[in-house]
Amino acid sequence: MATKNANGEDSILQQNAPVIYCWACRTLVQVPYHQGKLASEFKCGWCHAVSSYGPDPRRSKKQRSSKCARILTQCVSYSAVIVVVLLLSSMMGLGFSIVLPHIVLKPISLAVHRTIVAIMSANILFNYFACSLRSPGIPNSVIPSVTDVEGRWHMPQGACDNYRFCHQCQNSKPPGTHHCSICGKCIADMDHHCPFIGNCVGRANLRCFLVFLIWALVGTLYAAVMTGRLLIRDWDEFSARRRGFRGIPVMGLMFVDLTTAPGWFLAAGYIFMVSIGTFLGMGVLFHSQMMQVLSGRSYISSLKGVAADEKGSRMVRLSKVFGNGHPITWLLPRWSDPRERQDAAGKAF
């Protein structure tokens, strides 16, 4: 925000500063000077909305060229979604039908493990498609206003504190709202755009995104442990196949492995390697997301230097994302955001 320079130069320049209309309350606002230059952003003295002064970003060359980049990024994102769905489907299908019967030999134990795999797979797929297909959150862009007894429109003082105007959407942006250049729309409490779900992570789908990460971590850890046990148990039998091929280069041995090893053993190796890589990658992402949730701010807000929310305990901040139910119910599949019901109940009350 603009502030006066200590040496008084800004005060002299301010006398000839341009005047614009506040986009929210239509009050005339003089553009302030900051360090000898016109401020790019400043607050309206009445409604406290943040206005900007400068060229229209919709007409800039950078904005026009970003359309091609946006289309290219969307294509890459959709391709990433297809890869993720194929990986999930292949791991679940191979593990359930081919690998698991070789790990658990007793019929009752096999039925129990297949039930566990089915529950984990259902929760992983449900939450993945929920955060991918569900809207990340549409901001409430209605400008607060009242009408007096004579029918004239009036805005209370400070009603639009820290509201901004989105030139791309041509609409107001409440605090915490950001415009996604890939999706081409404003997102309420936007955290980031995730190419692996082909969608933004915002207020409405943050919960199902975190629940997806939790179930994915549990599922990949389970798959890595089970397939790792199988590989260790049958490694001696597998390595015995190589004894007749000594002196062959490494690439030749790999070809021998692929052609002589049974299919279930290769499937177990595939699931083990993918599970380890996925567990490590998602573990780092989940840790980063939880740190942002516990700090009470989004990833984009932290990049912009927004201070952490120190109000309330960590449990209160978790409840803002997962709902007011018992923590055990946080992992249950739920398409709608529990905070929507809380907000509706609060308005009704």
Tab-separated table of C-alpha atoms in Angstrom:
chain	number	residue	atom	x	y	z
A	1	MET	CA	0.000	0.000	0.000
A	2	ALA	CA	1.108	3.565	-0.641
A	3	THR	CA	2.599	5.682	2.166
A	4	LYS	CA	4.025	9.196	2.214
A	5	ASN	CA	7.733	9.636	1.734
A	6	ALA	CA	9.544	11.131	4.704
A	7	ASN	CA	11.229	13.904	2.663
A	8	GLY	CA	7.921	15.279	1.406
A	9	GLU	CA	8.559	14.675	-2.304
A	10	ASP	CA	5.475	12.489	-2.578
A	11	SER	CA	3.365	15.257	-1.036
A	12	ILE	CA	4.461	17.701	-3.758
A	13	LEU	CA	3.788	15.225	-6.546
A	14	GLN	CA	0.420	14.325	-5.022
A	15	GLN	CA	-0.996	17.711	-6.010
A	16	ASN	CA	-0.995	16.718	-9.693
A	17	ALA	CA	-1.837	13.031	-9.204
A	18	PRO	CA	-4.562	11.543	-11.435
A	19	VAL	CA	-8.016	10.770	-10.070
A	20	ILE	CA	-9.955	7.554	-10.797
A	21	TYR	CA	-13.218	5.996	-9.711
A	22	CYS	CA	-13.118	3.243	-7.107
A	23	TRP	CA	-14.388	0.128	-8.871
A	24	ALA	CA	-16.456	-0.911	-5.813
A	25	CYS	CA	-18.201	2.196	-4.424
A	26	ARG	CA	-17.599	4.545	-7.407
A	27	THR	CA	-15.999	7.129	-5.150
A	28	LEU	CA	-13.379	9.413	-6.704
A	29	VAL	CA	-9.938	8.365	-5.443
A	30	GLN	CA	-6.706	10.216	-6.080
A	31	VAL	CA	-3.873	7.861	-7.021
A	32	PRO	CA	-1.171	8.214	-4.346
A	33	TYR	CA	2.550	8.475	-4.970
A	34	HIS	CA	4.984	6.015	-3.419
A	35	GLN	CA	8.745	6.620	-3.584
A	36	GLY	CA	8.328	9.131	-6.373
A	37	LYS	CA	6.111	6.883	-8.538
A	38	LEU	CA	2.383	6.369	-8.866
A	39	ALA	CA	1.308	3.474	-6.671
A	40	SER	CA	0.205	0.404	-8.578
A	41	GLU	CA	-2.236	-0.602	-5.805
A	42	PHE	CA	-3.985	1.503	-3.185
A	43	LYS	CA	-7.056	1.428	-0.954
A	44	CYS	CA	-10.208	3.463	-1.289
A	45	GLY	CA	-10.682	5.751	1.680
A	46	TRP	CA	-14.388	4.878	2.000
A	47	CYS	CA	-15.034	1.202	1.220
A	48	HIS	CA	-11.363	0.089	1.644
A	49	ALA	CA	-11.401	-1.841	-1.630
A	50	VAL	CA	-8.011	-2.224	-3.318
A	51	SER	CA	-7.805	-0.488	-6.677
A	52	SER	CA	-4.995	-0.622	-9.219
A	53	TYR	CA	-3.581	1.979	-11.569
A	54	GLY	CA	-1.860	1.094	-14.795
A	55	PRO	CA	-2.483	-0.572	-18.162
A	56	ASP	CA	-5.364	-3.035	-18.485
A	57	PRO	CA	-3.807	-6.518	-18.139
A	58	ARG	CA	-6.400	-7.908	-20.556
A	59	ARG	CA	-4.827	-5.896	-23.390
A	60	SER	CA	-1.200	-6.658	-22.621
A	61	LYS	CA	0.918	-8.785	-24.943
A	62	LYS	CA	1.754	-11.048	-22.031
A	63	GLN	CA	-1.921	-11.777	-21.455
A	64	ARG	CA	-2.538	-12.566	-25.133
A	65	SER	CA	0.482	-14.848	-25.353
A	66	SER	CA	-0.554	-16.653	-22.168
A	67	LYS	CA	-3.628	-18.055	-23.917
A	68	CYS	CA	-1.434	-20.407	-25.958
A	69	ALA	CA	0.479	-21.383	-22.837
A	70	ARG	CA	-2.814	-22.002	-21.059
A	71	ILE	CA	-4.019	-24.393	-23.777
A	72	LEU	CA	-0.686	-26.220	-23.765
A	73	THR	CA	-0.720	-26.486	-19.972
A	74	GLN	CA	-4.253	-27.857	-20.009
A	75	CYS	CA	-3.240	-30.545	-22.520
A	76	VAL	CA	-0.303	-31.533	-20.321
A	77	SER	CA	-2.569	-31.567	-17.269
A	78	TYR	CA	-5.164	-33.806	-18.949
A	79	SER	CA	-2.371	-36.144	-20.031
A	80	ALA	CA	-1.135	-36.291	-16.437
A	81	VAL	CA	-4.638	-37.187	-15.248
A	82	ILE	CA	-4.781	-40.070	-17.747
A	83	VAL	CA	-1.392	-41.331	-16.538
A	84	VAL	CA	-2.503	-41.174	-12.890
A	85	VAL	CA	-5.746	-43.051	-13.623
A	86	LEU	CA	-3.848	-45.726	-15.558
A	87	LEU	CA	-1.302	-46.139	-12.756
A	88	LEU	CA	-3.999	-46.427	-10.105
A	89	SER	CA	-6.071	-48.852	-12.170
A	90	SER	CA	-3.103	-51.053	-13.085
A	91	MET	CA	-1.815	-51.263	-9.498
A	92	MET	CA	-5.242	-52.046	-8.088
A	93	GLY	CA	-6.140	-54.565	-10.789
A	94	LEU	CA	-2.825	-56.425	-10.780
A	95	GLY	CA	-2.555	-56.436	-7.013
A	96	PHE	CA	-6.118	-57.594	-6.387
A	97	SER	CA	-6.314	-60.339	-9.004
A	98	ILE	CA	-2.728	-61.558	-9.630
A	99	VAL	CA	-0.263	-60.595	-6.900
A	100	LEU	CA	-2.353	-60.900	-3.739
A	101	PRO	CA	-3.178	-64.650	-4.198
A	102	HIS	CA	0.573	-65.376	-4.275
A	103	ILE	CA	1.192	-63.383	-1.093
A	104	VAL	CA	-1.674	-64.719	1.031
A	105	LEU	CA	-2.251	-68.435	0.522
A	106	LYS	CA	-5.035	-69.147	3.028
A	107	PRO	CA	-8.558	-68.506	1.626
A	108	ILE	CA	-9.852	-66.699	4.727
A	109	SER	CA	-6.788	-64.451	4.975
A	110	LEU	CA	-6.994	-63.792	1.241
A	111	ALA	CA	-10.625	-62.681	1.600
A	112	VAL	CA	-9.679	-60.341	4.456
A	113	HIS	CA	-6.819	-58.761	2.504
A	114	ARG	CA	-8.958	-58.401	-0.605
A	115	THR	CA	-11.573	-56.600	1.486
A	116	ILE	CA	-8.887	-54.243	2.809
A	117	VAL	CA	-7.617	-53.590	-0.726
A	118	ALA	CA	-11.164	-52.975	-1.981
A	119	ILE	CA	-11.867	-50.428	0.792
A	120	MET	CA	-8.614	-48.561	0.192
A	121	SER	CA	-9.070	-48.610	-3.593
A	122	ALA	CA	-12.648	-47.315	-3.350
A	123	ASN	CA	-11.627	-44.411	-1.088
A	124	ILE	CA	-8.628	-43.531	-3.247
A	125	LEU	CA	-10.644	-43.464	-6.470
A	126	PHE	CA	-13.647	-41.696	-4.925
A	127	ASN	CA	-11.622	-38.862	-3.404
A	128	TYR	CA	-9.444	-38.553	-6.515
A	129	PHE	CA	-12.423	-38.050	-8.809
A	130	ALA	CA	-14.098	-35.839	-6.203
A	131	CYS	CA	-11.229	-33.352	-6.070
A	132	SER	CA	-10.753	-33.637	-9.845
A	133	LEU	CA	-14.379	-33.177	-10.961
A	134	ARG	CA	-15.741	-31.026	-8.149
A	135	SER	CA	-15.598	-27.247	-8.434
A	136	PRO	CA	-12.696	-25.924	-6.328
A	137	GLY	CA	-14.861	-23.092	-5.035
A	138	ILE	CA	-16.626	-20.115	-6.596
A	139	PRO	CA	-16.052	-16.908	-4.614
A	140	ASN	CA	-18.932	-14.807	-3.387
A	141	SER	CA	-18.389	-11.770	-5.593
A	142	VAL	CA	-21.479	-9.845	-4.451
A	143	ILE	CA	-20.424	-6.371	-3.318
A	144	PRO	CA	-21.928	-5.494	0.097
A	145	SER	CA	-24.427	-2.648	-0.238
A	146	VAL	CA	-27.633	-1.253	1.274
A	147	THR	CA	-30.487	0.875	-0.022
A	148	ASP	CA	-31.686	3.887	1.938
A	149	VAL	CA	-35.317	5.039	2.339
A	150	GLU	CA	-35.207	7.082	-0.875
A	151	GLY	CA	-34.153	4.074	-2.944
A	152	ARG	CA	-30.571	5.233	-3.399
A	153	TRP	CA	-27.770	2.701	-3.416
A	154	HIS	CA	-25.284	3.096	-0.590
A	155	MET	CA	-22.247	1.131	0.605
A	156	PRO	CA	-21.248	1.057	4.283
A	157	GLN	CA	-17.814	2.375	5.122
A	158	GLY	CA	-15.160	-0.355	5.015
A	159	ALA	CA	-17.587	-2.901	3.526
A	160	CYS	CA	-15.100	-4.054	0.849
A	161	ASP	CA	-11.965	-4.204	2.962
A	162	ASN	CA	-9.171	-5.863	0.900
A	163	TYR	CA	-11.530	-6.705	-1.979
A	164	ARG	CA	-9.845	-6.559	-5.377
A	165	PHE	CA	-11.059	-6.444	-8.961
A	166	CYS	CA	-10.232	-9.260	-11.382
A	167	HIS	CA	-9.697	-7.813	-14.864
A	168	GLN	CA	-9.848	-11.264	-16.472
A	169	CYS	CA	-13.190	-12.261	-14.917
A	170	GLN	CA	-14.471	-8.666	-14.728
A	171	ASN	CA	-15.693	-9.297	-11.199
A	172	SER	CA	-14.746	-8.592	-7.601
A	173	LYS	CA	-12.333	-10.815	-5.669
A	174	PRO	CA	-12.952	-11.255	-1.925
A	175	PRO	CA	-9.886	-11.653	0.317
A	176	GLY	CA	-8.153	-14.989	-0.245
A	177	THR	CA	-9.470	-15.326	-3.800
A	178	HIS	CA	-6.975	-15.755	-6.636
A	179	HIS	CA	-7.326	-15.985	-10.403
A	180	CYS	CA	-6.019	-19.202	-11.936
A	181	SER	CA	-4.489	-18.532	-15.340
A	182	ILE	CA	-4.850	-22.218	-16.299
A	183	CYS	CA	-8.510	-22.657	-15.354
A	184	GLY	CA	-9.322	-19.103	-16.468
A	185	LYS	CA	-11.437	-18.257	-13.407
A	186	CYS	CA	-11.206	-17.019	-9.844
A	187	ILE	CA	-10.978	-19.617	-7.065
A	188	ALA	CA	-12.042	-19.058	-3.457
A	189	ASP	CA	-9.176	-19.727	-1.014
A	190	MET	CA	-7.074	-21.065	-3.874
A	191	ASP	CA	-4.093	-23.132	-2.741
A	192	HIS	CA	-2.551	-24.213	-6.049
A	193	HIS	CA	-3.359	-25.719	-9.434
A	194	CYS	CA	-2.565	-29.430	-9.387
A	195	PRO	CA	-1.802	-30.889	-12.844
A	196	PHE	CA	-2.266	-34.449	-11.539
A	197	ILE	CA	-5.965	-33.873	-10.851
A	198	GLY	CA	-6.458	-31.416	-13.716
A	199	ASN	CA	-8.066	-28.931	-11.357
A	200	CYS	CA	-7.351	-26.226	-8.817
A	201	VAL	CA	-7.257	-26.997	-5.108
A	202	GLY	CA	-9.426	-24.469	-3.329
A	203	ARG	CA	-11.971	-24.040	-0.581
A	204	ALA	CA	-14.526	-26.542	-1.922
A	205	ASN	CA	-12.230	-29.478	-2.739
A	206	LEU	CA	-9.307	-29.066	-0.315
A	207	ARG	CA	-10.789	-31.628	2.071
A	208	CYS	CA	-11.207	-34.386	-0.530
A	209	PHE	CA	-7.717	-33.609	-1.884
A	210	LEU	CA	-6.170	-34.130	1.556
A	211	VAL	CA	-8.254	-37.262	2.184
A	212	PHE	CA	-7.113	-38.609	-1.191
A	213	LEU	CA	-3.484	-38.060	-0.188
A	214	ILE	CA	-4.053	-39.830	3.148
A	215	TRP	CA	-5.674	-42.884	1.570
A	216	ALA	CA	-3.053	-42.940	-1.205
A	217	LEU	CA	-0.251	-42.921	1.371
A	218	VAL	CA	-1.885	-45.751	3.315
A	219	GLY	CA	-2.530	-47.740	0.123
A	220	THR	CA	0.961	-47.353	-1.331
A	221	LEU	CA	2.573	-48.202	2.010
A	222	TYR	CA	0.431	-51.338	2.239
A	223	ALA	CA	1.280	-52.299	-1.354
A	224	ALA	CA	5.006	-51.703	-0.855
A	225	VAL	CA	5.133	-53.811	2.331
A	226	MET	CA	3.127	-56.705	0.879
A	227	THR	CA	4.942	-56.869	-2.463
A	228	GLY	CA	8.297	-56.339	-0.747
A	229	ARG	CA	7.658	-59.396	1.418
A	230	LEU	CA	6.779	-61.414	-1.679
A	231	LEU	CA	9.905	-60.337	-3.558
A	232	ILE	CA	12.160	-61.175	-0.610
A	233	ARG	CA	10.464	-64.522	-0.050
A	234	ASP	CA	10.779	-65.717	-3.661
A	235	TRP	CA	14.004	-63.924	-4.630
A	236	ASP	CA	16.154	-67.045	-4.282
A	237	GLU	CA	13.932	-68.945	-6.703
A	238	PHE	CA	13.988	-66.019	-9.122
A	239	SER	CA	17.782	-65.519	-8.945
A	240	ALA	CA	18.335	-69.231	-9.605
A	241	ARG	CA	17.089	-68.640	-13.146
A	242	ARG	CA	20.162	-66.469	-13.812
A	243	ARG	CA	22.756	-69.114	-12.960
A	244	GLY	CA	22.735	-70.518	-16.459
A	245	PHE	CA	23.346	-67.082	-17.996
A	246	ARG	CA	26.631	-66.013	-16.396
A	247	GLY	CA	28.853	-63.735	-18.442
A	248	ILE	CA	25.916	-62.041	-20.135
A	249	PRO	CA	25.861	-58.201	-19.958
A	250	VAL	CA	23.423	-56.435	-17.652
A	251	MET	CA	21.016	-55.583	-20.484
A	252	GLY	CA	21.006	-59.226	-21.483
A	253	LEU	CA	20.214	-60.304	-17.933
A	254	MET	CA	17.326	-57.839	-17.849
A	255	PHE	CA	15.975	-59.380	-21.038
A	256	VAL	CA	16.330	-62.829	-19.477
A	257	ASP	CA	14.482	-61.635	-16.377
A	258	LEU	CA	11.591	-60.261	-18.411
A	259	THR	CA	11.257	-63.382	-20.540
A	260	THR	CA	11.751	-66.082	-17.893
A	261	ALA	CA	10.200	-64.584	-14.732
A	262	PRO	CA	6.531	-65.425	-14.055
A	263	GLY	CA	3.991	-62.705	-14.664
A	264	TRP	CA	2.952	-62.376	-11.039
A	265	PHE	CA	6.590	-61.744	-10.024
A	266	LEU	CA	6.994	-58.976	-12.607
A	267	ALA	CA	3.650	-57.479	-11.504
A	268	ALA	CA	4.842	-57.495	-7.886
A	269	GLY	CA	8.060	-55.734	-8.862
A	270	TYR	CA	6.111	-53.128	-10.839
A	271	ILE	CA	3.728	-52.449	-7.942
A	272	PHE	CA	6.628	-52.269	-5.465
A	273	MET	CA	8.601	-49.680	-7.461
A	274	VAL	CA	5.574	-47.513	-8.266
A	275	SER	CA	4.381	-47.696	-4.654
A	276	ILE	CA	7.740	-46.570	-3.251
A	277	GLY	CA	8.007	-43.632	-5.666
A	278	THR	CA	4.398	-42.591	-5.147
A	279	PHE	CA	4.667	-42.839	-1.363
A	280	LEU	CA	7.737	-40.596	-1.249
A	281	GLY	CA	6.304	-38.000	-3.627
A	282	MET	CA	2.884	-37.848	-1.979
A	283	GLY	CA	4.477	-37.831	1.457
A	284	VAL	CA	6.331	-34.613	0.664
A	285	LEU	CA	3.181	-33.068	-0.834
A	286	PHE	CA	0.999	-34.095	2.119
A	287	HIS	CA	3.500	-32.681	4.619
A	288	SER	CA	3.553	-29.373	2.741
A	289	GLN	CA	-0.259	-29.225	2.548
A	290	MET	CA	-0.728	-29.965	6.251
A	291	MET	CA	1.792	-27.289	7.200
A	292	GLN	CA	-0.267	-24.768	5.229
A	293	VAL	CA	-3.519	-25.949	6.810
A	294	LEU	CA	-2.087	-25.743	10.320
A	295	SER	CA	-0.775	-22.236	9.608
A	296	GLY	CA	-4.247	-21.104	8.521
A	297	ARG	CA	-3.226	-19.906	5.066
A	298	SER	CA	-2.963	-21.255	1.543
A	299	TYR	CA	0.198	-21.900	-0.443
A	300	ILE	CA	-0.355	-18.851	-2.664
A	301	SER	CA	-1.019	-16.661	0.381
A	302	SER	CA	2.263	-17.798	1.926
A	303	LEU	CA	4.105	-16.914	-1.307
A	304	LYS	CA	2.585	-13.417	-1.152
A	305	GLY	CA	3.802	-12.954	2.396
A	306	VAL	CA	0.427	-13.218	4.151
A	307	ALA	CA	0.939	-13.744	7.855
A	308	ALA	CA	-0.137	-17.043	9.420
A	309	ASP	CA	-3.449	-17.128	11.252
A	310	GLU	CA	-2.619	-17.323	14.943
A	311	LYS	CA	-6.252	-17.447	16.087
A	312	GLY	CA	-7.440	-20.730	17.545
A	313	SER	CA	-5.695	-24.030	18.102
A	314	ARG	CA	-4.484	-26.491	15.488
A	315	MET	CA	-7.628	-28.560	15.971
A	316	VAL	CA	-9.743	-25.514	15.134
A	317	ARG	CA	-7.801	-24.968	11.921
A	318	LEU	CA	-8.173	-28.632	10.983
A	319	SER	CA	-11.911	-28.412	11.669
A	320	LYS	CA	-12.167	-25.518	9.231
A	321	VAL	CA	-11.063	-27.912	6.476
A	322	PHE	CA	-12.449	-31.293	7.547
A	323	GLY	CA	-15.606	-30.158	9.372
A	324	ASN	CA	-16.778	-30.190	12.970
A	325	GLY	CA	-17.355	-33.953	13.103
A	326	HIS	CA	-15.237	-36.442	15.021
A	327	PRO	CA	-11.732	-36.872	13.528
A	328	ILE	CA	-12.583	-40.495	12.696
A	329	THR	CA	-15.295	-39.263	10.306
A	330	TRP	CA	-12.837	-37.008	8.461
A	331	LEU	CA	-11.647	-39.932	6.320
A	332	LEU	CA	-15.130	-41.067	5.290
A	333	PRO	CA	-16.041	-40.532	1.607
A	334	ARG	CA	-18.024	-37.331	1.178
A	335	TRP	CA	-18.630	-35.484	-2.067
A	336	SER	CA	-19.821	-32.189	-0.598
A	337	ASP	CA	-17.693	-29.895	1.527
A	338	PRO	CA	-18.780	-30.051	5.206
A	339	ARG	CA	-18.101	-26.323	5.527
A	340	GLU	CA	-20.923	-25.609	3.067
A	341	ARG	CA	-23.402	-27.163	5.499
A	342	GLN	CA	-21.892	-25.203	8.378
A	343	ASP	CA	-22.165	-21.918	6.472
A	344	ALA	CA	-25.754	-22.702	5.430
A	345	ALA	CA	-26.678	-23.560	9.008
A	346	GLY	CA	-25.101	-20.362	10.255
A	347	LYS	CA	-27.029	-18.246	7.736
A	348	ALA	CA	-30.280	-20.027	8.563
A	349	PHE	CA	-29.712	-19.426	12.265
